[in-house]
Amino acid sequence: MINTSEIFQTVRMITEEKLDIRTITMGISLYDCVSADKKALYNNIYDKITSKAEHLVKTGEDLEREYGIPIVNKRISVTPASLVAAACGDPIVVARAMDAAAKATGVNFIGGYTALVQKGMTPSDRALIASLPEALTTTERVCSSVNVGSTRAGINMDAVQMCGQVIKDIAQASREDAGAACMKLVVFCNAVEDNPFMAGAFHGPGEGDCCINVGISGPGVVKRALEKYAKDQPFDVVAETIKKTAFKITRVGQLIAREASDRLNVPFGIVDLSLAPTPAMGDSVAHILEEMGLESCGCHGTTAALALLNDAVKKGGVMASSHVGGLSGAFIPVSEDIGMINAVSRGSLCLEKMEAMTCVCSVGLDMIAVPGDTPASTLSAIIADEAAIGMVNSKTTAVRVIPAQGKKVGDEVEFGGLFGRAPVMRVSPYAAEAFIARGGRIPAPLQSLKN
C-alpha cells in the first residue's frame, strides 16, 4: 500500500532533487528489412522505423504531462547495422535511413549503427567500421557502437586497432567542432543487447521484433538521501539508504515503462536502473561519492565508495521491477557530470584513476576528452585496457573518447546540453604502437569456460 508520505517523497524527488526518466527507448528489429537492393533496403528501414515509432514521442510527452515526471529523451535502437547491410554491401545506406526515420519520428537519437566483432570481422563489419567517419559526421541523430571483446571470446585486437584509427579519423572529420562527432561512438567489451542509453544502444540479435526499454536517473535524489538519513553514519547505513532510494527511483521507471508499453502496444523490455548524471548542479555521481566523506572525487577511497554505490543501486533497484537489464548501476562520464568536471580541473581525478574506477562501475571511460594529437595507437591501447577489465571481470566496459582537435592538456571543450563540457585530460606520453601493431586476438580468460 502506497501512503501519503511516499507520494510526497516522490514529488519532492522530481521537483527538488532532479529525478527524471532519462530515456524511453524503443527497440526495433530490422531483420525483415534486409535486401540486396540499396533503394529497397533504405525504404524498408525507413518504413519499419516510422511505422513502429510513429507515436513514441507523443506518448512520452503525454506521460510527462499526466504524471509530472520529466522524460528527458525519446530514442530508438535497431538491429546492428552490419548485419542488416551485409546483403547490399553498403552500410551508409542504413545510416541514411536511420537518420531520416529518426527525424521523421522526432526522437533525439537512434542507436544501432553497430558491429559485433568480438571474435572476428565479416566484410560487412569491416565496411561499417571504415564508414564511421562519414556516417557520424554526415548524419545528425545516428549513434554507433563496436563490440571488440567479451569474456567468452577474448579481445579482437585487429578491431581494437581499427577503432583507434577510426576515432582519430572521426575527430579529424569533425575538427570544426573539436572532434565532437566522437561522442556518438562507443567501443564496448561485453556489450548488452537491451541497453537504452546512447550512444551504445542497439537492439540485440536475441531481442524480439519490438520492445520498450526505459532508463532512469537520479544522482541528486541519492545524494539528498545520504545528506538527510546517513550523515556521518557507518557504511552499513549508507548502503541501506542508497538501496531504499534506488527502490523508489526504479518504481517510477517501472510505472512509466508499463504505461508506455500499454499505450504503444509494444512489449515491455527492461528498466535500466542506472544513475546517469547531467552537467547540472545537484545531479552528479561524483558528489554522491564526496558526500560519503571524500574531499574530492579521485582521491584515495574513491573506488571503494563507487563500488558501494554501484552495488547498493543494483540491490535496491532489482526488487522494484520485474525486468531489470541494460547496464544498471552508476555512470561516470566526465563531461556530463559537474562533480567529475571539477575533480579533473582541480587535479584530483586522472585517467589512470578513472580506469581503476571502471572496474566497479556500470560502464567505463566515458566522455573523456584527450589532446587532439593523441596517436591512434594510444587510443587503441586505452580501448584494449578497458576491454581487458571487462573481459576478465565478466562485466560491460566501454570507451567513449574524444581527441579534441587543436586542444592540449588543461584546455576545455564545450559540447553543450546534456553532453556538457570536458577538461582535456593527460594521456601517457609513452608509446603502445608496437603492442597494438601485433593484432590477432587476446584469448578468452579461464572464467569463460563455464559449461
PDB file of N, CA and C in Angstrom, residues 119-153:
ATOM      1  N   LYS A 119      34.922 -11.667 -31.882  1.00  0.00           N
ATOM      2  CA  LYS A 119      35.706 -12.853 -32.235  1.00  0.00           C
ATOM      3  C   LYS A 119      36.251 -12.807 -33.656  1.00  0.00           C
ATOM      4  N   GLY A 120      35.753 -11.910 -34.460  1.00  0.00           N
ATOM      5  CA  GLY A 120      36.209 -11.795 -35.841  1.00  0.00           C
ATOM      6  C   GLY A 120      35.357 -10.789 -36.587  1.00  0.00           C
ATOM      7  N   MET A 121      35.778 -10.468 -37.808  1.00  0.00           N
ATOM      8  CA  MET A 121      35.078  -9.463 -38.598  1.00  0.00           C
ATOM      9  C   MET A 121      34.678 -10.008 -39.954  1.00  0.00           C
ATOM     10  N   THR A 122      33.419  -9.814 -40.302  1.00  0.00           N
ATOM     11  CA  THR A 122      32.955 -10.110 -41.658  1.00  0.00           C
ATOM     12  C   THR A 122      33.274  -8.912 -42.544  1.00  0.00           C
ATOM     13  N   PRO A 123      33.190  -9.070 -43.873  1.00  0.00           N
ATOM     14  CA  PRO A 123      33.359  -7.902 -44.744  1.00  0.00           C
ATOM     15  C   PRO A 123      32.397  -6.773 -44.401  1.00  0.00           C
ATOM     16  N   SER A 124      31.173  -7.121 -44.001  1.00  0.00           N
ATOM     17  CA  SER A 124      30.203  -6.097 -43.648  1.00  0.00           C
ATOM     18  C   SER A 124      30.608  -5.349 -42.371  1.00  0.00           C
ATOM     19  N   ASP A 125      31.176  -6.068 -41.408  1.00  0.00           N
ATOM     20  CA  ASP A 125      31.673  -5.425 -40.190  1.00  0.00           C
ATOM     21  C   ASP A 125      32.800  -4.447 -40.514  1.00  0.00           C
ATOM     22  N   ARG A 126      33.730  -4.887 -41.334  1.00  0.00           N
ATOM     23  CA  ARG A 126      34.859  -4.022 -41.712  1.00  0.00           C
ATOM     24  C   ARG A 126      34.367  -2.777 -42.443  1.00  0.00           C
ATOM     25  N   ALA A 127      33.400  -2.979 -43.327  1.00  0.00           N
ATOM     26  CA  ALA A 127      32.859  -1.845 -44.079  1.00  0.00           C
ATOM     27  C   ALA A 127      32.185  -0.847 -43.147  1.00  0.00           C
ATOM     28  N   LEU A 128      31.451  -1.357 -42.154  1.00  0.00           N
ATOM     29  CA  LEU A 128      30.778  -0.444 -41.233  1.00  0.00           C
ATOM     30  C   LEU A 128      31.791   0.355 -40.416  1.00  0.00           C
ATOM     31  N   ILE A 129      32.796  -0.311 -39.870  1.00  0.00           N
ATOM     32  CA  ILE A 129      33.793   0.408 -39.066  1.00  0.00           C
ATOM     33  C   ILE A 129      34.505   1.450 -39.921  1.00  0.00           C
ATOM     34  N   ALA A 130      34.860   1.076 -41.151  1.00  0.00           N
ATOM     35  CA  ALA A 130      35.529   2.022 -42.052  1.00  0.00           C
ATOM     36  C   ALA A 130      34.638   3.206 -42.402  1.00  0.00           C
ATOM     37  N   SER A 131      33.322   3.000 -42.375  1.00  0.00           N
ATOM     38  CA  SER A 131      32.390   4.058 -42.773  1.00  0.00           C
ATOM     39  C   SER A 131      32.065   5.033 -41.654  1.00  0.00           C
ATOM     40  N   LEU A 132      32.524   4.754 -40.439  1.00  0.00           N
ATOM     41  CA  LEU A 132      32.116   5.558 -39.286  1.00  0.00           C
ATOM     42  C   LEU A 132      32.414   7.048 -39.419  1.00  0.00           C
ATOM     43  N   PRO A 133      33.582   7.465 -39.923  1.00  0.00           N
ATOM     44  CA  PRO A 133      33.801   8.914 -40.070  1.00  0.00           C
ATOM     45  C   PRO A 133      32.738   9.580 -40.939  1.00  0.00           C
ATOM     46  N   GLU A 134      32.382   8.953 -42.042  1.00  0.00           N
ATOM     47  CA  GLU A 134      31.343   9.526 -42.902  1.00  0.00           C
ATOM     48  C   GLU A 134      29.976   9.440 -42.237  1.00  0.00           C
ATOM     49  N   ALA A 135      29.667   8.291 -41.673  1.00  0.00           N
ATOM     50  CA  ALA A 135      28.331   8.090 -41.104  1.00  0.00           C
ATOM     51  C   ALA A 135      28.053   9.042 -39.947  1.00  0.00           C
ATOM     52  N   LEU A 136      29.022   9.265 -39.079  1.00  0.00           N
ATOM     53  CA  LEU A 136      28.784  10.057 -37.876  1.00  0.00           C
ATOM     54  C   LEU A 136      28.934  11.557 -38.092  1.00  0.00           C
ATOM     55  N   THR A 137      29.542  11.952 -39.192  1.00  0.00           N
ATOM     56  CA  THR A 137      29.680  13.392 -39.465  1.00  0.00           C
ATOM     57  C   THR A 137      28.676  13.898 -40.498  1.00  0.00           C
ATOM     58  N   THR A 138      28.005  12.999 -41.202  1.00  0.00           N
ATOM     59  CA  THR A 138      27.026  13.441 -42.210  1.00  0.00           C
ATOM     60  C   THR A 138      25.592  13.118 -41.792  1.00  0.00           C
ATOM     61  N   THR A 139      25.413  12.504 -40.636  1.00  0.00           N
ATOM     62  CA  THR A 139      24.075  12.298 -40.084  1.00  0.00           C
ATOM     63  C   THR A 139      23.974  13.087 -38.783  1.00  0.00           C
ATOM     64  N   GLU A 140      22.737  13.355 -38.379  1.00  0.00           N
ATOM     65  CA  GLU A 140      22.518  14.207 -37.211  1.00  0.00           C
ATOM     66  C   GLU A 140      22.245  13.406 -35.948  1.00  0.00           C
ATOM     67  N   ARG A 141      21.494  12.299 -36.061  1.00  0.00           N
ATOM     68  CA  ARG A 141      20.997  11.628 -34.861  1.00  0.00           C
ATOM     69  C   ARG A 141      21.458  10.175 -34.724  1.00  0.00           C
ATOM     70  N   VAL A 142      22.289   9.708 -35.641  1.00  0.00           N
ATOM     71  CA  VAL A 142      22.735   8.316 -35.621  1.00  0.00           C
ATOM     72  C   VAL A 142      23.866   8.137 -34.608  1.00  0.00           C
ATOM     73  N   CYS A 143      23.742   7.106 -33.770  1.00  0.00           N
ATOM     74  CA  CYS A 143      24.779   6.734 -32.810  1.00  0.00           C
ATOM     75  C   CYS A 143      25.298   5.337 -33.128  1.00  0.00           C
ATOM     76  N   SER A 144      26.548   5.096 -32.749  1.00  0.00           N
ATOM     77  CA  SER A 144      27.226   3.875 -33.190  1.00  0.00           C
ATOM     78  C   SER A 144      27.946   3.193 -32.033  1.00  0.00           C
ATOM     79  N   SER A 145      28.157   1.903 -32.186  1.00  0.00           N
ATOM     80  CA  SER A 145      28.956   1.153 -31.214  1.00  0.00           C
ATOM     81  C   SER A 145      29.652  -0.004 -31.915  1.00  0.00           C
ATOM     82  N   VAL A 146      30.767  -0.409 -31.343  1.00  0.00           N
ATOM     83  CA  VAL A 146      31.513  -1.573 -31.819  1.00  0.00           C
ATOM     84  C   VAL A 146      31.869  -2.408 -30.605  1.00  0.00           C
ATOM     85  N   ASN A 147      31.493  -3.672 -30.617  1.00  0.00           N
ATOM     86  CA  ASN A 147      31.839  -4.570 -29.503  1.00  0.00           C
ATOM     87  C   ASN A 147      33.085  -5.367 -29.887  1.00  0.00           C
ATOM     88  N   VAL A 148      34.217  -5.057 -29.241  1.00  0.00           N
ATOM     89  CA  VAL A 148      35.503  -5.632 -29.651  1.00  0.00           C
ATOM     90  C   VAL A 148      35.950  -6.804 -28.787  1.00  0.00           C
ATOM     91  N   GLY A 149      35.183  -7.108 -27.722  1.00  0.00           N
ATOM     92  CA  GLY A 149      35.619  -8.196 -26.854  1.00  0.00           C
ATOM     93  C   GLY A 149      34.491  -8.725 -26.006  1.00  0.00           C
ATOM     94  N   SER A 150      34.716  -9.903 -25.441  1.00  0.00           N
ATOM     95  CA  SER A 150      33.774 -10.479 -24.486  1.00  0.00           C
ATOM     96  C   SER A 150      34.518 -11.501 -23.633  1.00  0.00           C
ATOM     97  N   THR A 151      33.921 -11.837 -22.505  1.00  0.00           N
ATOM     98  CA  THR A 151      34.518 -12.844 -21.636  1.00  0.00           C
ATOM     99  C   THR A 151      34.583 -14.190 -22.341  1.00  0.00           C
ATOM    100  N   ARG A 152      33.615 -14.483 -23.180  1.00  0.00           N
ATOM    101  CA  ARG A 152      33.560 -15.769 -23.880  1.00  0.00           C
ATOM    102  C   ARG A 152      34.518 -15.841 -25.064  1.00  0.00           C
ATOM    103  N   ALA A 153      34.782 -14.703 -25.704  1.00  0.00           N
ATOM    104  CA  ALA A 153      35.546 -14.722 -26.954  1.00  0.00           C
ATOM    105  C   ALA A 153      36.958 -14.171 -26.838  1.00  0.00           C
TER     106      ALA A 153
END
